[in-house]
Amino acid sequence: MKIIGHRGAKGLAPENTLASFKKALEHHVDQIEFDLRVTRDHIVVINHNKEVADPAGTKLLIRASTLEQLRRHKPDLMTFQEFLDVIDHRAHLLVEIKPGEPTKQIIAMLKEDIGRGRPAENISVGSFSQSILRQIHTALPRLELVVIEHWSGMYATWRARRLGARRINMRSWWLWRGFLRAMHRRGYQISPYTMNSEHNRRRLQKWRPYIYGVITDYPDRFKRLR
């Protein structure tokens, strides 16, 4: 079972920051999950929300702002290039592209990173958007696609089948052992998110034969389940 660090190691350091990614590596995650967005000046940055906020609560929309403007609000906002320079080849990348984000710059950076030596097999791209996953597959057919769904196993399976994908990330609330066993038998690789508590760890003990990995804010808590 893979340990997938959610936004780095969100429970151990501020999410999607250098500190969080270093914590994930410190706890030897198998994969690092993070979110990509694109600024007004076409810089790919790592951030979950579509806005960044300063300590006073003032918000800036990422797609409508330059990197310089955004960093006045959030000095630790990390670009995708900075992330790649620091992480190098030390972990498998699970890239989440948010619905509505332009893919041109992201695809160009992924191609460049592969050209510099990162194996395509070490990059997976996930999204809630079927259109984005199709765009990624057209441009980079060697990359593994990951269908991300909130709750509907039926819709997730339909999406995966249409894309020829095997990996599915689903919210853990809606998962149960019988469903996971059936999906495993059909060849799908399910990773529940986001699992952090002792209760979640007990659930994972039962699910372990049927899941691909666990997405967690606290990779230190789940290492023993490997």
mmCIF file of N, CA and C in Angstrom, residues 38 44 97-98 100-110 125 129 131-136 139-140:
data_model
loop_
_atom_site.group_PDB
_atom_site.id
_atom_site.type_symbol
_atom_site.label_atom_id
_atom_site.label_comp_id
_atom_site.label_asym_id
_atom_site.label_seq_id
_atom_site.Cartn_x
_atom_site.Cartn_y
_atom_site.Cartn_z
ATOM 1 N N VAL A 38 -2.550 28.433 -12.406
ATOM 2 C CA VAL A 38 -1.766 29.270 -13.319
ATOM 3 C C VAL A 38 -2.105 30.735 -13.089
ATOM 4 N N VAL A 44 3.103 28.756 -13.431
ATOM 5 C CA VAL A 44 2.422 27.646 -12.757
ATOM 6 C C VAL A 44 2.843 27.648 -11.291
ATOM 7 N N ILE A 97 -4.653 18.859 -11.120
ATOM 8 C CA ILE A 97 -4.969 20.081 -11.862
ATOM 9 C C ILE A 97 -6.428 20.412 -11.604
ATOM 10 N N LYS A 98 -6.676 21.595 -11.077
ATOM 11 C CA LYS A 98 -8.028 21.985 -10.705
ATOM 12 C C LYS A 98 -8.890 22.268 -11.948
ATOM 13 N N GLY A 100 -11.003 23.945 -14.704
ATOM 14 C CA GLY A 100 -10.985 25.313 -15.216
ATOM 15 C C GLY A 100 -9.607 25.894 -15.410
ATOM 16 N N GLU A 101 -8.576 25.224 -14.906
ATOM 17 C CA GLU A 101 -7.218 25.741 -15.072
ATOM 18 C C GLU A 101 -6.721 25.463 -16.496
ATOM 19 N N PRO A 102 -5.993 26.417 -17.085
ATOM 20 C CA PRO A 102 -5.414 26.167 -18.417
ATOM 21 C C PRO A 102 -4.283 25.143 -18.302
ATOM 22 N N THR A 103 -4.210 24.264 -19.268
ATOM 23 C CA THR A 103 -3.210 23.197 -19.190
ATOM 24 C C THR A 103 -1.958 23.456 -20.015
ATOM 25 N N LYS A 104 -1.965 24.463 -20.879
ATOM 26 C CA LYS A 104 -0.847 24.670 -21.808
ATOM 27 C C LYS A 104 0.480 24.787 -21.080
ATOM 28 N N GLN A 105 0.542 25.677 -20.085
ATOM 29 C CA GLN A 105 1.805 25.895 -19.372
ATOM 30 C C GLN A 105 2.188 24.660 -18.544
ATOM 31 N N ILE A 106 1.192 24.003 -17.964
ATOM 32 C CA ILE A 106 1.466 22.811 -17.151
ATOM 33 C C ILE A 106 2.035 21.699 -18.022
ATOM 34 N N ILE A 107 1.420 21.473 -19.169
ATOM 35 C CA ILE A 107 1.911 20.440 -20.085
ATOM 36 C C ILE A 107 3.336 20.756 -20.539
ATOM 37 N N ALA A 108 3.604 22.008 -20.848
ATOM 38 C CA ALA A 108 4.954 22.395 -21.289
ATOM 39 C C ALA A 108 5.981 22.101 -20.210
ATOM 40 N N MET A 109 5.639 22.382 -18.957
ATOM 41 C CA MET A 109 6.586 22.141 -17.864
ATOM 42 C C MET A 109 6.792 20.653 -17.616
ATOM 43 N N LEU A 110 5.726 19.875 -17.721
ATOM 44 C CA LEU A 110 5.861 18.427 -17.546
ATOM 45 C C LEU A 110 6.735 17.835 -18.654
ATOM 46 N N VAL A 125 -1.145 12.243 -13.120
ATOM 47 C CA VAL A 125 -1.915 13.479 -13.177
ATOM 48 C C VAL A 125 -3.378 13.165 -12.886
ATOM 49 N N SER A 129 -11.801 17.014 -13.412
ATOM 50 C CA SER A 129 -12.254 17.398 -14.747
ATOM 51 C C SER A 129 -11.876 16.350 -15.775
ATOM 52 N N SER A 131 -12.288 16.741 -18.986
ATOM 53 C CA SER A 131 -11.669 17.469 -20.096
ATOM 54 C C SER A 131 -10.177 17.651 -19.874
ATOM 55 N N ILE A 132 -9.794 18.017 -18.663
ATOM 56 C CA ILE A 132 -8.370 18.212 -18.375
ATOM 57 C C ILE A 132 -7.607 16.910 -18.523
ATOM 58 N N LEU A 133 -8.169 15.818 -18.035
ATOM 59 C CA LEU A 133 -7.476 14.537 -18.164
ATOM 60 C C LEU A 133 -7.337 14.125 -19.625
ATOM 61 N N ARG A 134 -8.327 14.417 -20.439
ATOM 62 C CA ARG A 134 -8.204 14.129 -21.874
ATOM 63 C C ARG A 134 -7.079 14.955 -22.504
ATOM 64 N N GLN A 135 -6.997 16.229 -22.119
ATOM 65 C CA GLN A 135 -5.939 17.088 -22.665
ATOM 66 C C GLN A 135 -4.556 16.556 -22.289
ATOM 67 N N ILE A 136 -4.416 16.130 -21.049
ATOM 68 C CA ILE A 136 -3.134 15.578 -20.598
ATOM 69 C C ILE A 136 -2.804 14.312 -21.381
ATOM 70 N N ALA A 139 -1.623 15.091 -24.956
ATOM 71 C CA ALA A 139 -0.294 15.703 -25.038
ATOM 72 C C ALA A 139 0.805 14.803 -24.486
ATOM 73 N N LEU A 140 0.471 14.038 -23.444
ATOM 74 C CA LEU A 140 1.467 13.213 -22.757
ATOM 75 C C LEU A 140 0.883 11.819 -22.501
#
